[in-house]
Short mmCIF file of C-alpha atoms in Angstrom, two decimals:
data_model
loop_
_atom_site.label_atom_id
_atom_site.label_comp_id
_atom_site.label_asym_id
_atom_site.label_seq_id
_atom_site.Cartn_x
_atom_site.Cartn_y
_atom_site.Cartn_z
CA MET N 1 -16.88 10.64 55.22
CA THR N 2 -16.48 11.62 51.55
CA ARG N 3 -19.92 11.96 50.00
CA HIS N 4 -20.71 9.30 47.37
CA TRP N 5 -17.38 7.54 47.82
CA THR N 6 -15.95 5.56 44.90
CA VAL N 7 -12.86 3.41 44.54
CA LYS N 8 -11.20 6.16 42.49
CA GLN N 9 -11.07 8.23 45.68
CA ALA N 10 -9.05 5.58 47.51
CA PRO N 11 -5.31 6.20 47.96
CA ARG N 12 -2.85 4.35 45.78
CA LEU N 13 -1.83 0.99 47.23
CA ASP N 14 1.34 0.28 45.28
CA GLY N 15 3.54 -2.04 47.31
CA HIS N 16 0.63 -3.22 49.48
CA LEU N 17 -0.24 -6.92 49.71
CA ALA N 18 -3.94 -7.79 50.01
CA LEU N 19 -5.69 -11.12 50.56
CA VAL N 20 -9.40 -11.52 49.76
CA THR N 21 -11.17 -14.76 50.63
CA GLY N 22 -14.05 -15.94 48.50
CA ALA N 23 -12.60 -13.88 45.67
CA THR N 24 -13.48 -16.13 42.73
CA GLY N 25 -16.79 -14.34 42.17
CA GLY N 26 -19.36 -11.90 43.52
CA LEU N 27 -18.42 -9.44 46.25
CA GLY N 28 -14.99 -10.97 46.80
CA TYR N 29 -14.01 -10.63 43.17
CA GLN N 30 -15.29 -7.05 42.97
CA THR N 31 -13.39 -6.14 46.14
CA ALA N 32 -10.19 -7.72 44.82
CA LEU N 33 -10.71 -5.89 41.53
CA GLY N 34 -10.99 -2.59 43.36
CA LEU N 35 -7.81 -3.26 45.32
CA ALA N 36 -5.96 -4.21 42.14
CA SER N 37 -7.17 -1.05 40.39
CA ARG N 38 -5.43 1.02 43.09
CA GLY N 39 -2.15 -0.83 42.60
CA ALA N 40 -2.26 -3.45 45.35
CA ARG N 41 -0.75 -6.89 44.86
CA VAL N 42 -3.81 -9.08 45.30
CA MET N 43 -4.23 -12.72 46.29
CA LEU N 44 -7.59 -14.19 45.29
CA ALA N 45 -8.31 -16.98 47.77
CA GLY N 46 -10.85 -19.72 47.15
CA ARG N 47 -11.47 -23.46 47.32
CA ASN N 48 -12.19 -24.05 43.62
CA PRO N 49 -9.07 -23.86 41.39
CA GLU N 50 -11.08 -23.80 38.17
CA LYS N 51 -13.10 -20.78 39.31
CA GLY N 52 -10.00 -19.25 40.84
CA PHE N 53 -7.88 -19.27 37.72
CA ALA N 54 -10.84 -18.09 35.64
CA ALA N 55 -11.28 -15.15 38.01
CA LEU N 56 -7.56 -14.42 37.86
CA ALA N 57 -7.62 -14.34 34.05
CA ARG N 58 -10.65 -12.05 34.13
CA MET N 59 -8.92 -9.68 36.55
CA GLN N 60 -5.74 -9.55 34.51
CA ASN N 61 -7.87 -8.64 31.52
CA GLU N 62 -9.77 -5.91 33.40
CA VAL N 63 -6.68 -4.46 35.11
CA PRO N 64 -3.79 -5.03 32.69
CA GLY N 65 -0.44 -5.42 34.39
CA THR N 66 -1.94 -6.18 37.78
CA ASP N 67 0.11 -8.34 40.14
CA ALA N 68 -2.45 -10.94 41.18
CA SER N 69 -2.47 -14.63 42.04
CA PHE N 70 -4.92 -17.35 43.01
CA ARG N 71 -4.45 -19.07 46.36
CA LEU N 72 -6.14 -22.32 47.32
CA VAL N 73 -7.73 -22.31 50.78
CA ASP N 74 -10.93 -23.88 52.06
CA MET N 75 -12.51 -21.79 54.81
CA ALA N 76 -14.50 -24.85 55.91
CA SER N 77 -11.29 -26.67 56.90
CA LEU N 78 -9.04 -25.65 59.77
CA ASP N 79 -6.22 -27.80 58.33
CA SER N 80 -6.48 -25.98 55.00
CA ILE N 81 -6.40 -22.61 56.76
CA ALA N 82 -3.37 -23.61 58.86
CA SER N 83 -1.50 -24.92 55.83
CA PHE N 84 -2.26 -21.80 53.81
CA ALA N 85 -1.15 -19.47 56.62
CA HIS N 86 2.07 -21.45 57.11
CA ASP N 87 2.91 -21.29 53.41
CA LEU N 88 2.14 -17.57 53.22
CA ALA N 89 4.49 -16.88 56.13
CA GLN N 90 7.28 -18.57 54.15
CA GLU N 91 6.60 -16.26 51.24
CA THR N 92 6.15 -12.83 52.82
CA ASP N 93 6.94 -11.03 56.06
CA ARG N 94 3.85 -8.80 55.99
CA LEU N 95 0.22 -8.60 54.96
CA ASP N 96 -1.33 -5.16 54.58
CA ILE N 97 -4.98 -6.02 54.00
CA LEU N 98 -7.09 -9.09 54.82
CA VAL N 99 -10.70 -9.19 53.65
CA ASN N 100 -12.69 -11.97 55.32
CA ASN N 101 -15.40 -12.34 52.71
CA ALA N 102 -15.88 -16.05 51.95
CA GLY N 103 -19.18 -17.52 53.09
CA VAL N 104 -22.17 -19.74 52.46
CA MET N 105 -25.83 -18.89 52.95
CA GLY N 106 -29.00 -20.74 53.81
CA THR N 107 -28.09 -24.35 53.10
CA PRO N 108 -31.49 -26.13 53.12
CA ARG N 109 -30.30 -29.01 55.30
CA ARG N 110 -27.73 -29.07 58.04
CA LEU N 111 -24.24 -29.73 56.70
CA GLU N 112 -20.89 -29.82 58.48
CA THR N 113 -17.39 -28.57 57.80
CA ALA N 114 -14.40 -30.89 57.70
CA ASP N 115 -14.06 -30.29 61.45
CA GLY N 116 -17.66 -31.12 62.34
CA PHE N 117 -18.96 -27.56 62.72
CA GLU N 118 -22.31 -26.50 61.28
CA LEU N 119 -21.35 -25.36 57.78
CA GLN N 120 -22.45 -21.73 57.99
CA PHE N 121 -21.09 -21.08 61.48
CA GLY N 122 -17.86 -22.85 60.59
CA THR N 123 -17.27 -21.25 57.20
CA ASN N 124 -18.60 -17.77 57.86
CA PHE N 125 -17.22 -17.21 61.35
CA LEU N 126 -14.83 -19.84 62.71
CA GLY N 127 -12.84 -20.01 59.46
CA PRO N 128 -12.19 -16.25 59.31
CA PHE N 129 -11.42 -16.20 63.04
CA ALA N 130 -8.79 -18.92 62.60
CA LEU N 131 -7.33 -17.32 59.47
CA THR N 132 -7.02 -13.92 61.15
CA ALA N 133 -5.41 -15.49 64.21
CA ARG N 134 -2.84 -17.34 62.11
CA LEU N 135 -2.05 -14.24 60.03
CA ARG N 136 -1.94 -11.75 62.90
CA THR N 137 1.87 -11.63 63.00
CA LEU N 138 2.01 -10.79 59.28
CA LEU N 139 -0.75 -8.21 59.65
CA CYS N 140 0.96 -6.51 62.58
CA ALA N 141 4.19 -6.36 60.55
CA ALA N 142 2.58 -4.12 57.90
CA PRO N 143 4.19 -0.65 58.01
CA GLN N 144 0.85 1.09 58.54
CA GLY N 145 -0.64 -1.73 60.57
CA GLY N 146 -2.63 -4.49 58.91
CA ARG N 147 -6.24 -3.76 58.02
CA VAL N 148 -8.72 -6.59 58.65
CA VAL N 149 -12.11 -6.22 56.99
CA THR N 150 -14.82 -8.65 58.01
CA VAL N 151 -17.91 -8.88 55.83
CA ALA N 152 -21.11 -9.05 57.87
CA SER N 153 -24.67 -8.80 56.60
CA LEU N 154 -28.04 -7.17 57.20
CA ALA N 155 -28.89 -10.65 58.51
CA ALA N 156 -26.90 -9.76 61.63
CA LEU N 157 -29.83 -7.57 62.71
CA SER N 158 -31.94 -10.71 63.11
CA GLY N 159 -29.16 -12.87 64.52
CA ARG N 160 -28.84 -14.40 67.96
CA ILE N 161 -25.86 -16.30 69.36
CA VAL N 162 -27.31 -19.55 70.69
CA PHE N 163 -24.50 -20.64 72.99
CA ASP N 164 -26.23 -23.85 74.08
CA ASP N 165 -26.63 -24.98 70.44
CA LEU N 166 -24.04 -23.09 68.37
CA GLN N 167 -23.74 -25.98 65.91
CA ALA N 168 -27.54 -26.28 65.46
CA ARG N 169 -27.49 -29.97 66.34
CA ARG N 170 -30.79 -29.84 68.21
CA ARG N 171 -32.58 -27.46 65.91
CA TYR N 172 -31.54 -26.39 62.43
CA ALA N 173 -33.21 -23.65 60.42
CA PRO N 174 -31.26 -22.40 57.37
CA PHE N 175 -31.49 -18.68 57.95
CA ARG N 176 -31.46 -18.88 61.73
CA ALA N 177 -28.00 -20.43 61.35
CA TYR N 178 -26.97 -17.88 58.70
CA ASN N 179 -28.13 -14.92 60.80
CA GLN N 180 -26.17 -16.24 63.79
CA SER N 181 -23.01 -16.61 61.70
CA LYS N 182 -23.20 -13.06 60.35
CA LEU N 183 -23.90 -11.58 63.77
CA ALA N 184 -20.85 -13.52 64.95
CA ASP N 185 -18.81 -11.90 62.16
CA LEU N 186 -19.82 -8.43 63.27
CA ILE N 187 -19.13 -9.23 66.93
CA PHE N 188 -15.73 -10.57 65.89
CA ALA N 189 -14.81 -7.40 63.98
CA LEU N 190 -15.76 -5.13 66.88
CA GLU N 191 -14.05 -7.30 69.49
CA LEU N 192 -10.91 -7.57 67.33
CA ASP N 193 -10.73 -3.77 67.38
CA ARG N 194 -11.04 -3.75 71.18
CA GLN N 195 -8.39 -6.47 71.52
CA ALA N 196 -6.04 -4.56 69.21
CA ARG N 197 -6.36 -1.43 71.32
CA THR N 198 -5.99 -3.36 74.58
CA HIS N 199 -2.81 -5.14 73.43
CA ASN N 200 -1.44 -2.23 71.37
CA TRP N 201 -1.41 -4.30 68.20
CA PRO N 202 -0.74 -2.29 65.01
CA LEU N 203 -3.92 -3.68 63.51
CA HIS N 204 -7.12 -2.08 62.23
CA SER N 205 -10.39 -4.01 62.36
CA ILE N 206 -13.35 -2.74 60.34
CA ALA N 207 -16.65 -4.36 59.33
CA ALA N 208 -18.86 -3.82 56.31
CA HIS N 209 -21.98 -5.25 54.73
CA PRO N 210 -23.14 -5.13 51.08
CA GLY N 211 -26.85 -4.52 51.59
CA TRP N 212 -28.95 -6.58 49.20
CA SER N 213 -26.54 -7.55 46.45
CA MET N 214 -27.01 -9.95 43.59
CA THR N 215 -24.19 -12.44 44.09
CA ASP N 216 -23.65 -16.16 43.70
CA ILE N 217 -23.53 -16.90 47.44
CA ALA N 218 -26.79 -18.83 47.07
CA ALA N 219 -24.79 -21.37 45.09
CA SER N 220 -24.16 -22.99 48.46
CA ARG N 221 -27.61 -24.51 47.98
CA LEU N 222 -26.58 -26.42 44.87
CA GLY N 223 -26.36 -30.15 45.20
CA THR N 224 -29.27 -30.37 47.64
CA LYS N 225 -32.79 -31.36 46.83
CA GLN N 226 -35.25 -28.50 46.78
CA GLY N 227 -39.02 -28.74 46.99
CA LEU N 228 -41.46 -26.60 45.05
CA GLN N 229 -42.06 -24.29 48.00
CA GLU N 230 -38.36 -23.61 48.47
CA ARG N 231 -37.81 -23.02 44.75
CA LEU N 232 -40.67 -20.50 44.71
CA THR N 233 -39.33 -18.82 47.85
CA ARG N 234 -35.87 -18.57 46.32
CA LEU N 235 -37.30 -17.18 43.06
CA GLY N 236 -39.21 -14.57 45.04
CA ALA N 237 -36.07 -13.62 46.92
CA ILE N 238 -34.13 -13.20 43.67
CA TRP N 239 -36.78 -10.86 42.30
CA ALA N 240 -36.84 -8.91 45.59
CA PHE N 241 -33.06 -8.50 45.42
CA ARG N 242 -33.31 -7.29 41.83
CA LEU N 243 -36.04 -4.78 42.58
CA MET N 244 -34.74 -3.42 45.89
CA GLY N 245 -31.10 -4.45 45.85
CA GLN N 246 -28.02 -3.63 43.81
CA SER N 247 -25.25 -5.18 41.78
CA ALA N 248 -22.28 -7.01 43.25
CA ALA N 249 -20.06 -4.12 42.14
CA ASP N 250 -22.17 -1.62 44.09
CA GLY N 251 -22.52 -3.99 47.03
CA ALA N 252 -18.75 -4.29 47.25
CA LEU N 253 -18.27 -0.53 47.73
CA PRO N 254 -18.69 -0.56 51.55
CA ILE N 255 -16.20 -3.44 51.71
CA GLU N 256 -13.74 -1.59 49.48
CA PHE N 257 -14.21 1.55 51.58
CA ALA N 258 -13.40 -0.42 54.72
CA ALA N 259 -10.35 -1.94 53.03
CA MET N 260 -8.91 1.18 51.43
CA ALA N 261 -10.39 4.52 52.48
CA ALA N 262 -8.37 6.75 54.76
CA GLU N 263 -11.66 7.84 56.35
CA ALA N 264 -12.61 4.30 57.44
CA ARG N 265 -12.25 4.24 61.22
CA ASP N 266 -11.10 1.39 63.41
CA GLY N 267 -14.10 -0.39 64.89
CA GLY N 268 -16.36 1.11 62.21
CA TYR N 269 -19.18 -0.63 60.38
CA TYR N 270 -20.16 0.44 56.86
CA GLY N 271 -22.99 -0.33 54.46
CA PRO N 272 -25.33 1.33 51.93
CA ASP N 273 -27.21 4.49 52.97
CA GLY N 274 -30.52 3.75 51.23
CA TRP N 275 -33.82 2.53 52.68
CA GLY N 276 -33.19 -0.31 55.09
CA GLU N 277 -29.48 -0.21 54.11
CA ARG N 278 -30.38 -2.40 51.13
CA ARG N 279 -28.71 -0.24 48.49
CA GLY N 280 -27.10 3.15 48.08
CA HIS N 281 -23.89 5.01 48.75
CA VAL N 282 -21.40 4.10 51.47
CA ALA N 283 -22.35 5.23 54.98
CA GLU N 284 -22.13 4.21 58.64
CA ALA N 285 -24.24 1.09 59.20
CA ILE N 286 -26.52 0.29 62.13
CA ILE N 287 -24.94 -1.96 64.74
CA PRO N 288 -27.50 -4.22 66.46
CA PRO N 289 -27.50 -4.19 70.29
CA ALA N 290 -26.36 -7.84 70.44
CA ALA N 291 -23.17 -6.89 68.58
CA ARG N 292 -22.36 -4.29 71.25
CA ASP N 293 -22.84 -6.66 74.18
CA LEU N 294 -19.37 -7.11 75.70
CA ALA N 295 -20.33 -10.23 77.65
CA ILE N 296 -21.51 -11.96 74.47
CA ALA N 297 -18.38 -10.81 72.62
CA ARG N 298 -15.96 -12.12 75.23
CA ARG N 299 -17.80 -15.43 75.54
CA LEU N 300 -17.94 -15.93 71.77
CA TRP N 301 -14.25 -15.03 71.47
CA ALA N 302 -13.29 -17.64 74.05
CA VAL N 303 -15.45 -20.27 72.33
CA ALA N 304 -13.89 -19.48 68.96
CA GLU N 305 -10.36 -19.81 70.33
CA ARG N 306 -11.23 -23.17 71.86
CA LEU N 307 -13.01 -24.57 68.80
CA THR N 308 -10.37 -23.43 66.30
CA GLY N 309 -7.34 -24.15 68.45
CA THR N 310 -6.00 -20.67 67.78
CA ALA N 311 -5.38 -17.70 70.05
CA LEU N 312 -6.06 -14.08 69.18
CA SER N 313 -5.77 -12.62 72.67
#
């Protein structure tokens, strides 16, 4: 791996089409910005048109002449994902890069997606699974094989797939649910690589995590009542991220590496190289044992296909 990798070291992507979910701010926007800076035609996907068009204007100002667009899709709705994928297939015959970035984190009380899934499991894992499944034909049509980047998290290290209560109906704890969803993302990325090799799909699956990055993902908490203890806990977490973490631009580097670098390997997992992988330069990330468990991966894959009504195998 190139030491101290930066986006400027990525190859030119002129003529490549890239889709980044959750691209209206934070890591998604920074990743889309990096792709645009290397010449890719970028689609910024999100569920908020106002934020989407604001992000698009910002990008066009930062990368003059970039070919970018905002695309409306709600990763918490299987109907929205299906409609988006159908429309995209009418517009293009290939997709070179898909970055599954959109997500929510630590909602204080249990919420559900439009399809009745626990919000974090549904948005962070089932949504990207369904989107990737519906776009697989376009990805496999890319001349160099489509590259799928799934954004995991350090939270995956503490995650556990609770098969008898995946939707946290019996017991809900905000970060227990978040950790499970991000472990599921990492399992998905690794299993997608295995499936691609098994079926000889021209598709490259790579995972990345941003370390501790100051982003607006905590905005998923807005609109819910918060007690004094939770507000103090959240304030403490913000200060911890500021002291030991990094900016969204730096946090996006492992994701951009996975999406663009020639050195990024299929089935790889990338993150910061600093203490605890919280910040630093791009490096290989630690994969927790649960993410390497083939029995868990195959079972989760089958569950995801059944729940989303899509097939990726």
